[in-house]
XYZ file of C-alpha atoms in Angstrom:
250
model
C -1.145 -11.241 41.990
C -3.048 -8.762 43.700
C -7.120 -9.472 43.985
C -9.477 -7.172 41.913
C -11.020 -4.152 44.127
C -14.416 -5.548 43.832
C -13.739 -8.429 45.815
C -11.802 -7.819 48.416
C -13.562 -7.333 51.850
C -14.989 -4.207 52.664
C -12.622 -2.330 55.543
C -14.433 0.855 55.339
C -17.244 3.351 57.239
C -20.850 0.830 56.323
C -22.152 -0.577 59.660
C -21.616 -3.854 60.597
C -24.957 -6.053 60.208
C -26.479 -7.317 62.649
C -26.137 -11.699 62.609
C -27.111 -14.103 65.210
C -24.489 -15.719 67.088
C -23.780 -18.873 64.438
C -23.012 -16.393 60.958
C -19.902 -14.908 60.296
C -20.061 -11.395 58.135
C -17.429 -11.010 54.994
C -18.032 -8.062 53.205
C -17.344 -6.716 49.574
C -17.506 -3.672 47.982
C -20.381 -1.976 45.809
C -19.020 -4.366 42.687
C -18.473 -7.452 44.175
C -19.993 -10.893 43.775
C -21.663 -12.260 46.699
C -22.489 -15.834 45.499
C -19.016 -16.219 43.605
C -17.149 -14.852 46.105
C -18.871 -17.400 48.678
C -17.790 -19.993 46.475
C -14.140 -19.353 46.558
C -14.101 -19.207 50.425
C -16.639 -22.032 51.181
C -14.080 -24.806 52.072
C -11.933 -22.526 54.170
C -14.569 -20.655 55.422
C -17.053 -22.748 56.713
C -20.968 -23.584 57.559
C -22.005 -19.875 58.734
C -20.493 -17.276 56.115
C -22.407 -14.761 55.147
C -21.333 -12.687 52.456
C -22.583 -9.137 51.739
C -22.239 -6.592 49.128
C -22.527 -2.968 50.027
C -25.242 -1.766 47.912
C -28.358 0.630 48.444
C -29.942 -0.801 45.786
C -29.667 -4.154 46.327
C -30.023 -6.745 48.888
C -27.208 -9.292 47.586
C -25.751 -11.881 49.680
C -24.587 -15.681 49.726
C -24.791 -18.236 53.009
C -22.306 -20.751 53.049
C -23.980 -24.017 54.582
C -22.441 -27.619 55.503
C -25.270 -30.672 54.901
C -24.837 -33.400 56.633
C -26.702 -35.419 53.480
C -26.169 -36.446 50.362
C -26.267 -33.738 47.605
C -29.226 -35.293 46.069
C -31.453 -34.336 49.342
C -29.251 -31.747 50.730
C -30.436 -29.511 47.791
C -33.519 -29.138 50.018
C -31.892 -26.349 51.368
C -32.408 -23.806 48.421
C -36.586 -24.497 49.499
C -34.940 -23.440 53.617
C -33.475 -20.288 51.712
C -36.439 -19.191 49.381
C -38.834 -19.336 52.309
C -36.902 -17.437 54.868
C -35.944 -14.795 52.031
C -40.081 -14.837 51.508
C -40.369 -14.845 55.149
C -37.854 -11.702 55.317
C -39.764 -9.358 52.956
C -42.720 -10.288 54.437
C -41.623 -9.076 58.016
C -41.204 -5.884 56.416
C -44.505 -5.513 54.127
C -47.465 -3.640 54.559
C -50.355 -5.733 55.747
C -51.981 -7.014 52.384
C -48.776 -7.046 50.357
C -49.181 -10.158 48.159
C -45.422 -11.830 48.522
C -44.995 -15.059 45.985
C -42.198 -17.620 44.794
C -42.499 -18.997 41.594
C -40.751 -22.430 41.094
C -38.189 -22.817 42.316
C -36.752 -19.905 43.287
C -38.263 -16.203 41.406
C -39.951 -13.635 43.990
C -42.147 -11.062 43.621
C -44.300 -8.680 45.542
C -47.939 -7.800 43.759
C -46.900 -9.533 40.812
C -43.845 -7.678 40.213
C -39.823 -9.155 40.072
C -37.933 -8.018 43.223
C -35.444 -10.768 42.698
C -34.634 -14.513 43.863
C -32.091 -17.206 45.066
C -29.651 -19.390 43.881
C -27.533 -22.538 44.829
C -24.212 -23.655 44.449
C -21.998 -27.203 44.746
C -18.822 -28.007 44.619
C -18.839 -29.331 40.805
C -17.081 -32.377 41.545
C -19.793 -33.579 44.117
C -21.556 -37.113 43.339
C -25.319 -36.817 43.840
C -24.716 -39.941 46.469
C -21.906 -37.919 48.450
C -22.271 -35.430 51.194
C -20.852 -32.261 49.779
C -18.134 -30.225 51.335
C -20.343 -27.195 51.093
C -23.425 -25.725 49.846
C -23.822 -21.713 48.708
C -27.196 -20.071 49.234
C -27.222 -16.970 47.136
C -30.088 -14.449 47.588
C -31.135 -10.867 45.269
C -33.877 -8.619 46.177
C -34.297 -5.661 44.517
C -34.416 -2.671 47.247
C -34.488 0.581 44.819
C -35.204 0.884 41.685
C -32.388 2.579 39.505
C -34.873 3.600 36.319
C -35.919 7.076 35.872
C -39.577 5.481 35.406
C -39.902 2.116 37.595
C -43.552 2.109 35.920
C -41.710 1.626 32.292
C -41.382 -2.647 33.726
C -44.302 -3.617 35.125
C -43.092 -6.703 35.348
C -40.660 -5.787 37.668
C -40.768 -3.982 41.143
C -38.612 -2.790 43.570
C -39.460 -2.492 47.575
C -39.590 1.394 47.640
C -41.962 1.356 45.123
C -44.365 -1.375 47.137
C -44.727 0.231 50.425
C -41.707 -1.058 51.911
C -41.228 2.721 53.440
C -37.401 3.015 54.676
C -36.887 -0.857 54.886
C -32.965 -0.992 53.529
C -31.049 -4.043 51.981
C -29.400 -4.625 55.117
C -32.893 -4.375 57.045
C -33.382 -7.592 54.249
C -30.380 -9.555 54.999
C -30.718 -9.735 58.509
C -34.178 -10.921 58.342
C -33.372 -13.283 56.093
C -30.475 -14.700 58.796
C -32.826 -14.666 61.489
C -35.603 -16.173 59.398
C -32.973 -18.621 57.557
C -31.610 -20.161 61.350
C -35.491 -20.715 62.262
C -36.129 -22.785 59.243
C -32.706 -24.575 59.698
C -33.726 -25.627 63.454
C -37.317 -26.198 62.608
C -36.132 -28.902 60.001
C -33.568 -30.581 62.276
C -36.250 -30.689 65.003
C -39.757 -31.536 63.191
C -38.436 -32.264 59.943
C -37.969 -30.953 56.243
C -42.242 -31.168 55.922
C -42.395 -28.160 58.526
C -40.148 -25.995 56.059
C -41.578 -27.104 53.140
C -45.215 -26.030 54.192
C -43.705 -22.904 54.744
C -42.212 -22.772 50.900
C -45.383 -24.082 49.220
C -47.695 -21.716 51.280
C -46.141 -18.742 49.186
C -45.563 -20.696 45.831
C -47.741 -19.181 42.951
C -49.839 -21.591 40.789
C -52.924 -23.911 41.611
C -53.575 -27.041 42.513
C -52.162 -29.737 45.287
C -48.213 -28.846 45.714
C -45.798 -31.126 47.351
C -42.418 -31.625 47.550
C -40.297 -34.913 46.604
C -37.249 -36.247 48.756
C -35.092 -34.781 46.298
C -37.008 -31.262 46.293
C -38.771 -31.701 42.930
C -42.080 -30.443 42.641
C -44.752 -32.303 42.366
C -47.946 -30.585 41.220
C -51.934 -32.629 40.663
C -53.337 -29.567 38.732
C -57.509 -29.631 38.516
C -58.476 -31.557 35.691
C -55.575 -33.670 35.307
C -55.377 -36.795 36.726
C -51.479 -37.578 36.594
C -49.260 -35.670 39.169
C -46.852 -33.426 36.968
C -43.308 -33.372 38.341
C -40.954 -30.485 37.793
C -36.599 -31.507 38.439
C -35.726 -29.134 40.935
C -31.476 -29.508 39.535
C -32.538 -28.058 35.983
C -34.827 -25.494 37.227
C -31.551 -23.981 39.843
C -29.554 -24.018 36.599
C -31.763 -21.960 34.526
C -32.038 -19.512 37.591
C -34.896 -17.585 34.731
C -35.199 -14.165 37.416
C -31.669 -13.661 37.098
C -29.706 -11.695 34.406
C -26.284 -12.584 33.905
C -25.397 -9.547 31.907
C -26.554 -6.746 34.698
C -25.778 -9.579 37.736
C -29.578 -8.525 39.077
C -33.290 -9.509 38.624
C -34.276 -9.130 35.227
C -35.817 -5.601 34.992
């Protein structure tokens, strides 16, 4: 059975990105699906896969990773994701440009939804087992495709925050570059250094931390117990993202 258009890898005329040494590109066309696509190739494909969709409008891709811990802790590497994706935009913003996650894994720039990531298991995987693979799927929302961005005010696009002629591939290869730092930084120093650099940008008030298990745990002012929020429900409702456009909610 031949595969549907919109996933097979893109032969044609877009530039290649430009990945450090360790990722390996697989593009799809303008319809494809970046994190299902990753999915379906993770166990063949391998620790390094970066998948890209050709869009202008949209910076969409998924990282295929391989932990080397359980799935319980392994998780920990959706917080490795959200802050290089943070870390990405930023490298791009105009000085000032207020860039925020909101738990676990919703961005936006001055207050406005650019988009978010998501993470992936096999569904088989015991929480006590080392998963085969692990899918790292990030959005950010490069144009704006309303006649009137101003119409959503609680959503933004780049172009319309300074972001100048900063495209979604500009995005995507920060994020690589930003996404191999973290990864070393946490094999080398440990998960604390990356999770500093998560909680630094997450929205909210009050003393964050992270548990072993990437939950977050929150002592808000005026409350004396600390308030933890499951990290595994909170990647399930995935609340930026709309299933029925496949984008940030607008």
């Amino acid at each position: 059975m031949p595969l549907d258009a919109s996933a097979r890898p893109l032969r044609a005329t877009a530039p290649e990105l430009s990945l450090p040494p360790p990722f390996t590109l697989v593009r799809l066309r303008e319809l494809g699906d970046a994190f299902a696509h990753a999915q379906s190739i993770a166990a063949e494909a391998g620790a390094g896969t970066l998948v890209h969709v050709g869009r202008f409008d949209l910076a969409e891709f998924a990282l295929v990773l391989e932990p080397e811990e359980p799935l319980a802790t392994s998780r920990r590497a959706f917080i490795a994701g959200m802050a290089a994706l943070a870390d990405a935009l930023a490298a791009h913003a105009q000085p000032e440009t207020l860039i925020e996650i909101h738990w676990p894994g919703a961005l936006t720039v001055n207050l406005g939804l650019v988009g978010g990531g998501r993470l992936a298991w096999p569904g088989d995987a015991r929480e006590e087992d080392v998963p085969d693979w692990l899918v790292f799927g990030g959005m950010i929302r490069t144009e704006s495709m309303l006649e009137e961005p101003g119409l959503t005010p609680n959503a933004t696009a780049l172009a319309q925050e300074g972001f100048g002629e900063t495209s979604a591939a500009d995005i995507v290869e920060s994020f690589a570059r930003n996404m191999m730092m973290h990864l070393d930084a946490w094999q080398e120093k440990g998960f604390g250094v990356v999770a500093k650099s998560y909680l630094e940008r997450l929205s909210g008030e009050g003393l964050r931390s992270l548990a072993g298990n990437g939950d977050l745990l929150a002592r808000r002012p005026r409350v004396k117990e600390t308030e933890r929020e499951a990290l595994v429900p909170a990647l399930a409702r995935a609340a930026w993202y709309d299933p029925a456009t496949k984008g940030p909610r607008a």
